[in-house]
Amino acid sequence: MKRLTAFAATALLAMLPVAAQNLVSSGSPLYKLPYKNTYVMETLVAENSFRTAKVQKTVPGTFAQARKTLPAPYWEGHDKEIEMYWKAWQIGISNICQPLDDSGFVTSYIAPAYNGNIFMWDDAFITMFCRYGQRFFPFQKTLDNFYAKQHPDGFICREIRADGSDCFGRYDPTSTGPNILPWSEWLYYTQFGDDNRLNRVFPVLAAYYKWLKLNRTWRDGTYWSSGWGTGMDNMPRVPDGYNTIYSHGHMVWLDACLQQIMMADILLKMGFYLERWQEIEEFEDDIKMLSAYISDNMWSESDGFLYDRYRDGTLSSTQGIYAYWALHTDVLDKPRLDRLVSHLQDTLKFNRPHRVASLAADHPKYKANGRYWVGGVWPGANYMVISGLAGKGYRSLAHDIVMNHYNNVLAVYEKTGTLWEYYAPEAAEPGFMARKDFVGWTGLPPIAELIEYVFGIRADMQRGHVTLDVHLTDAYGIERYPLGENGSVTFKVARRGSVSEKPKVTVKTDVPFKMTIVWGDGESVEVDVKAGSQTF
């Protein structure tokens, strides 16, 4: 048989199914076509131990067993809320999967409850609440399957099939993103102080960051993405003539830039701690460059809002939740940030009956039933806003939004008995064609938001510190709260007569830590918590 020419081989390869193309690329003996390796190797990938790891399958216990291990909250007079908490765990545990043989996945994982594939965007958010269940099942290792599939140049596909094959070629505009994996890993680290995992994931995350910098930037160093690449599929952002979901639209994408700033900052923290000085040299410069660009070129002084920037230098007019990634950066000074945040309180914009709508309500394409990202209320995006507000000192607004969002999710749960992919902004209803039993990122409101922003318990084991931000006047608390490698803590907050009354807090713990108790209009006290039981 005559040898195929390079042109003929390339044409034939293009006609093969994606799975077959992957076999060709991997050198499978099933296909022996000539193949040109176009990878520019990233040296950090050589440190990626997940790519050569042996498969570890973990069979989870039953939900009955989980209830004896997972953190156990209580809330005086709020039985339905506690029921929803346990329902979220029950659904999530039912979505634990085992890797298929020969898939290249290296660990058991929690699936996004969508189409059988794993998604970078979904799983990053899922592991943010699943960290509280680490003593029952190693949920954080879900992300190991993405790391195991890192390409030699640092690329990681955003969606990977159960058989281990990438859903997109790496140069497809929809192939990857958003880059929020470091955020999940940093939250895990601040909960458990797991130095070993931090050492393992740092080179993987740094290599992926560098791939994006090399392959998702314009000539001025700003970033582009796509509807799928940002996770906000059909939000009307690109100019007329471009496909909303698939095209980069020749735009500078605000959230892609802000996420790179946020992740560079997290990688800096990791790198300083791990003393990876050489690998982090560029991150600080990237933060300064992108922050200055956004401040100078993507802020509308007349609107008090951040926007995407079109190829001709004009700004988009689409006000979307994507702008609030700025809360996790220092791009805006306080006066500008106050103006951006004020839109969250505007009933003509984002302050709808169910907060926070993904698209401003005065946009002509806004839909009362959500219609995905043209108004839908998404748990992951809301978690980003709430945590960002709290981190920037907008304490009262963060609490208002979390209670509104949480109570709407609860109202739908009471009607339907389950949790949904996303929600309508104008009524306590599931979003248009939303998937049910979605845990999935919808574990965030009943678990992470309950613990962190309703109960106000937030850990930072890098500093050996816990914040207890008390807003409720009801008695509440939680048992088996995981802290550090093996620590277990019980928090009990007594009923109060008013929000201004100093809380009475009882803590039982087997690990010492410092705790800041916050209440009222921001009054606070810092205490040293020692092993044993104490009341403050």
CSV table of N, CA, C and O in Angstrom, one decimal, residues 372-440:
chain,number,residue,atom,x,y,z
A,372,TYR,N,-31.4,30.8,30.8
A,372,TYR,CA,-30.0,30.5,31.0
A,372,TYR,C,-29.3,31.8,31.5
A,372,TYR,O,-29.6,32.3,32.5
A,373,TRP,N,-28.4,32.4,30.7
A,373,TRP,CA,-27.6,33.6,31.1
A,373,TRP,C,-28.2,34.9,30.7
A,373,TRP,O,-27.5,35.9,30.7
A,374,VAL,N,-29.4,34.9,30.3
A,374,VAL,CA,-30.1,36.2,30.0
A,374,VAL,C,-31.0,36.6,31.2
A,374,VAL,O,-32.2,37.0,30.9
A,375,GLY,N,-30.6,36.4,32.4
A,375,GLY,CA,-31.3,36.7,33.6
A,375,GLY,C,-31.3,35.6,34.6
A,375,GLY,O,-31.7,35.9,35.8
A,376,GLY,N,-30.9,34.4,34.3
A,376,GLY,CA,-30.9,33.3,35.3
A,376,GLY,C,-30.1,33.6,36.5
A,376,GLY,O,-29.1,34.4,36.4
A,377,VAL,N,-30.5,33.0,37.6
A,377,VAL,CA,-29.7,33.2,38.9
A,377,VAL,C,-29.0,31.9,39.1
A,377,VAL,O,-29.6,30.8,39.3
A,378,TRP,N,-27.6,32.0,39.0
A,378,TRP,CA,-26.8,30.8,39.0
A,378,TRP,C,-26.0,30.7,40.4
A,378,TRP,O,-25.4,31.7,40.8
A,379,PRO,N,-26.1,29.6,41.0
A,379,PRO,CA,-25.4,29.5,42.3
A,379,PRO,C,-24.0,29.7,42.3
A,379,PRO,O,-23.4,30.4,43.3
A,380,GLY,N,-23.2,29.3,41.3
A,380,GLY,CA,-21.8,29.5,41.3
A,380,GLY,C,-21.5,31.0,41.2
A,380,GLY,O,-20.6,31.5,41.9
A,381,ALA,N,-22.2,31.7,40.2
A,381,ALA,CA,-21.9,33.1,40.1
A,381,ALA,C,-22.3,33.9,41.3
A,381,ALA,O,-21.7,34.9,41.7
A,382,ASN,N,-23.4,33.5,42.0
A,382,ASN,CA,-23.8,34.2,43.2
A,382,ASN,C,-22.8,33.9,44.3
A,382,ASN,O,-22.5,34.9,45.1
A,383,TYR,N,-22.2,32.8,44.4
A,383,TYR,CA,-21.2,32.5,45.4
A,383,TYR,C,-20.0,33.4,45.2
A,383,TYR,O,-19.4,33.9,46.1
A,384,MET,N,-19.7,33.6,43.9
A,384,MET,CA,-18.6,34.5,43.6
A,384,MET,C,-18.9,35.9,44.1
A,384,MET,O,-18.0,36.6,44.7
A,385,VAL,N,-20.1,36.4,43.8
A,385,VAL,CA,-20.5,37.8,44.2
A,385,VAL,C,-20.5,37.9,45.8
A,385,VAL,O,-19.9,38.8,46.3
A,386,ILE,N,-21.1,36.9,46.4
A,386,ILE,CA,-21.3,37.0,47.9
A,386,ILE,C,-19.9,37.0,48.6
A,386,ILE,O,-19.6,37.8,49.4
A,387,SER,N,-19.0,36.0,48.1
A,387,SER,CA,-17.7,35.9,48.8
A,387,SER,C,-16.9,37.1,48.4
A,387,SER,O,-16.1,37.6,49.3
A,388,GLY,N,-17.0,37.7,47.2
A,388,GLY,CA,-16.3,38.9,46.9
A,388,GLY,C,-16.7,40.1,47.7
A,388,GLY,O,-15.9,40.9,48.2
A,389,LEU,N,-18.0,40.3,47.9
A,389,LEU,CA,-18.5,41.4,48.7
A,389,LEU,C,-18.0,41.3,50.1
A,389,LEU,O,-17.6,42.3,50.7
A,390,ALA,N,-18.1,40.1,50.7
A,390,ALA,CA,-17.6,39.9,52.1
A,390,ALA,C,-16.1,40.2,52.2
A,390,ALA,O,-15.7,40.8,53.1
A,391,GLY,N,-15.4,39.7,51.2
A,391,GLY,CA,-13.9,40.0,51.2
A,391,GLY,C,-13.5,41.4,51.1
A,391,GLY,O,-12.5,41.8,51.6
A,392,LYS,N,-14.4,42.2,50.4
A,392,LYS,CA,-14.1,43.6,50.2
A,392,LYS,C,-14.7,44.5,51.3
A,392,LYS,O,-14.7,45.7,51.2
A,393,GLY,N,-15.4,43.9,52.3
A,393,GLY,CA,-15.9,44.7,53.4
A,393,GLY,C,-17.4,45.1,53.2
A,393,GLY,O,-17.9,45.9,54.1
A,394,TYR,N,-18.1,44.7,52.2
A,394,TYR,CA,-19.5,45.0,52.0
A,394,TYR,C,-20.3,43.9,52.8
A,394,TYR,O,-21.1,43.2,52.2
A,395,ARG,N,-20.1,43.9,54.1
A,395,ARG,CA,-20.6,42.9,54.9
A,395,ARG,C,-22.1,42.8,54.9
A,395,ARG,O,-22.7,41.7,54.8
A,396,SER,N,-22.8,43.9,55.1
A,396,SER,CA,-24.3,43.9,55.2
A,396,SER,C,-24.9,43.5,53.9
A,396,SER,O,-25.9,42.8,53.8
A,397,LEU,N,-24.4,44.0,52.8
A,397,LEU,CA,-24.9,43.7,51.5
A,397,LEU,C,-24.7,42.2,51.1
A,397,LEU,O,-25.6,41.6,50.6
A,398,ALA,N,-23.5,41.7,51.5
A,398,ALA,CA,-23.3,40.3,51.3
A,398,ALA,C,-24.3,39.5,52.0
A,398,ALA,O,-24.9,38.5,51.5
A,399,HIS,N,-24.6,39.9,53.2
A,399,HIS,CA,-25.6,39.1,54.0
A,399,HIS,C,-27.0,39.2,53.4
A,399,HIS,O,-27.8,38.3,53.3
A,400,ASP,N,-27.4,40.4,53.0
A,400,ASP,CA,-28.7,40.6,52.3
A,400,ASP,C,-28.9,39.7,51.1
A,400,ASP,O,-29.9,39.1,50.9
A,401,ILE,N,-27.8,39.7,50.3
A,401,ILE,CA,-27.9,38.9,49.0
A,401,ILE,C,-27.9,37.4,49.4
A,401,ILE,O,-28.7,36.7,48.8
A,402,VAL,N,-27.1,37.0,50.3
A,402,VAL,CA,-27.1,35.5,50.6
A,402,VAL,C,-28.4,35.1,51.1
A,402,VAL,O,-28.9,34.0,50.8
A,403,MET,N,-29.0,35.9,52.0
A,403,MET,CA,-30.3,35.5,52.6
A,403,MET,C,-31.4,35.5,51.5
A,403,MET,O,-32.2,34.6,51.5
A,404,ASN,N,-31.4,36.4,50.6
A,404,ASN,CA,-32.3,36.4,49.5
A,404,ASN,C,-32.2,35.2,48.6
A,404,ASN,O,-33.1,34.5,48.3
A,405,HIS,N,-30.9,35.0,48.2
A,405,HIS,CA,-30.7,33.8,47.3
A,405,HIS,C,-31.0,32.5,48.0
A,405,HIS,O,-31.7,31.6,47.5
A,406,TYR,N,-30.5,32.4,49.3
A,406,TYR,CA,-30.7,31.2,50.0
A,406,TYR,C,-32.2,30.9,50.2
A,406,TYR,O,-32.7,29.8,50.0
A,407,ASN,N,-33.0,31.9,50.6
A,407,ASN,CA,-34.4,31.8,50.9
A,407,ASN,C,-35.2,31.4,49.6
A,407,ASN,O,-36.2,30.7,49.6
A,408,ASN,N,-34.8,32.0,48.5
A,408,ASN,CA,-35.4,31.6,47.2
A,408,ASN,C,-35.2,30.2,46.8
A,408,ASN,O,-36.1,29.5,46.4
A,409,VAL,N,-33.9,29.7,47.0
A,409,VAL,CA,-33.6,28.3,46.7
A,409,VAL,C,-34.4,27.4,47.7
A,409,VAL,O,-34.9,26.4,47.3
A,410,LEU,N,-34.5,27.9,48.9
A,410,LEU,CA,-35.3,27.1,49.9
A,410,LEU,C,-36.8,27.0,49.5
A,410,LEU,O,-37.4,26.0,49.6
A,411,ALA,N,-37.4,28.2,49.0
A,411,ALA,CA,-38.8,28.2,48.6
A,411,ALA,C,-39.0,27.2,47.5
A,411,ALA,O,-40.1,26.5,47.5
A,412,VAL,N,-38.1,27.2,46.5
A,412,VAL,CA,-38.3,26.2,45.4
A,412,VAL,C,-38.1,24.8,45.9
A,412,VAL,O,-38.8,23.9,45.5
A,413,TYR,N,-37.2,24.6,46.8
A,413,TYR,CA,-37.1,23.3,47.4
A,413,TYR,C,-38.3,22.8,48.1
A,413,TYR,O,-38.8,21.7,48.0
A,414,GLU,N,-39.0,23.7,48.9
A,414,GLU,CA,-40.2,23.4,49.6
A,414,GLU,C,-41.3,23.1,48.6
A,414,GLU,O,-42.2,22.2,48.9
A,415,LYS,N,-41.3,23.7,47.4
A,415,LYS,CA,-42.3,23.4,46.4
A,415,LYS,C,-42.1,22.1,45.7
A,415,LYS,O,-43.0,21.4,45.3
A,416,THR,N,-40.8,21.8,45.4
A,416,THR,CA,-40.5,20.7,44.4
A,416,THR,C,-39.7,19.6,45.1
A,416,THR,O,-39.6,18.5,44.5
A,417,GLY,N,-39.2,19.8,46.3
A,417,GLY,CA,-38.5,18.7,47.0
A,417,GLY,C,-37.1,18.5,46.5
A,417,GLY,O,-36.5,17.5,46.9
A,418,THR,N,-36.6,19.4,45.7
A,418,THR,CA,-35.2,19.2,45.2
A,418,THR,C,-34.5,20.5,44.8
A,418,THR,O,-35.1,21.6,45.0
A,419,LEU,N,-33.3,20.4,44.3
A,419,LEU,CA,-32.5,21.5,43.9
A,419,LEU,C,-32.3,21.6,42.4
A,419,LEU,O,-32.3,20.5,41.8
A,420,TRP,N,-32.1,22.7,41.9
A,420,TRP,CA,-32.2,22.9,40.4
A,420,TRP,C,-30.9,23.6,39.9
A,420,TRP,O,-30.2,24.3,40.7
A,421,GLU,N,-30.7,23.4,38.6
A,421,GLU,CA,-29.4,23.9,38.0
A,421,GLU,C,-29.3,25.4,38.1
A,421,GLU,O,-28.2,25.9,38.4
A,422,TYR,N,-30.4,26.1,37.9
A,422,TYR,CA,-30.4,27.6,38.1
A,422,TYR,C,-31.8,28.0,38.3
A,422,TYR,O,-32.7,27.2,38.2
A,423,TYR,N,-32.0,29.3,38.6
A,423,TYR,CA,-33.3,29.8,39.1
A,423,TYR,C,-33.8,31.0,38.3
A,423,TYR,O,-32.9,31.7,37.7
A,424,ALA,N,-35.1,31.2,38.3
A,424,ALA,CA,-35.7,32.4,37.6
A,424,ALA,C,-35.4,33.6,38.5
A,424,ALA,O,-35.5,33.5,39.7
A,425,PRO,N,-35.2,34.8,37.9
A,425,PRO,CA,-35.0,36.0,38.7
A,425,PRO,C,-36.2,36.7,39.2
A,425,PRO,O,-36.1,37.5,40.2
A,426,GLU,N,-37.4,36.4,38.7
A,426,GLU,CA,-38.6,37.2,39.0
A,426,GLU,C,-39.5,36.5,39.9
A,426,GLU,O,-40.5,37.0,40.3
A,427,ALA,N,-39.3,35.2,40.2
A,427,ALA,CA,-40.1,34.4,41.1
A,427,ALA,C,-39.4,33.3,41.7
A,427,ALA,O,-38.3,32.9,41.2
A,428,ALA,N,-39.9,32.7,42.8
A,428,ALA,CA,-39.2,31.5,43.4
A,428,ALA,C,-39.6,30.3,42.6
A,428,ALA,O,-40.4,29.5,42.9
A,429,GLU,N,-38.9,30.2,41.4
A,429,GLU,CA,-39.1,29.1,40.5
A,429,GLU,C,-37.8,28.6,39.9
A,429,GLU,O,-36.8,29.4,39.8
A,430,PRO,N,-37.8,27.4,39.4
A,430,PRO,CA,-36.6,26.9,38.6
A,430,PRO,C,-36.5,27.8,37.4
A,430,PRO,O,-37.4,28.3,36.9
A,431,GLY,N,-35.2,27.9,36.9
A,431,GLY,CA,-35.0,28.6,35.6
A,431,GLY,C,-35.6,27.8,34.5
A,431,GLY,O,-35.9,26.6,34.6
A,432,PHE,N,-35.8,28.5,33.3
A,432,PHE,CA,-36.3,27.8,32.1
A,432,PHE,C,-35.5,26.6,31.7
A,432,PHE,O,-34.3,26.7,31.5
A,433,MET,N,-36.2,25.5,31.7
A,433,MET,CA,-35.6,24.2,31.3
A,433,MET,C,-34.4,23.8,32.2
A,433,MET,O,-33.5,23.1,31.8
A,434,ALA,N,-34.4,24.3,33.4
A,434,ALA,CA,-33.3,23.9,34.4
A,434,ALA,C,-33.4,22.4,34.7
A,434,ALA,O,-34.5,21.9,34.8
A,435,ARG,N,-32.2,21.8,34.9
A,435,ARG,CA,-32.2,20.4,35.3
A,435,ARG,C,-32.5,20.3,36.8
A,435,ARG,O,-32.0,21.1,37.6
A,436,LYS,N,-33.2,19.3,37.2
A,436,LYS,CA,-33.5,19.0,38.6
A,436,LYS,C,-32.5,18.1,39.3
A,436,LYS,O,-31.7,17.5,38.6
A,437,ASP,N,-32.6,18.0,40.6
A,437,ASP,CA,-31.6,17.2,41.4
A,437,ASP,C,-30.2,17.5,41.0
A,437,ASP,O,-29.3,16.7,40.8
A,438,PHE,N,-29.9,18.8,40.9
A,438,PHE,CA,-28.7,19.3,40.4
A,438,PHE,C,-27.7,19.6,41.5
A,438,PHE,O,-27.6,20.7,42.0
A,439,VAL,N,-26.9,18.6,41.9
A,439,VAL,CA,-25.8,18.8,42.8
A,439,VAL,C,-24.6,18.0,42.3
A,439,VAL,O,-24.4,16.9,42.6
A,440,GLY,N,-23.9,18.6,41.3
A,440,GLY,CA,-23.9,20.0,40.8
A,440,GLY,C,-23.6,21.1,41.8
A,440,GLY,O,-23.6,20.9,43.0
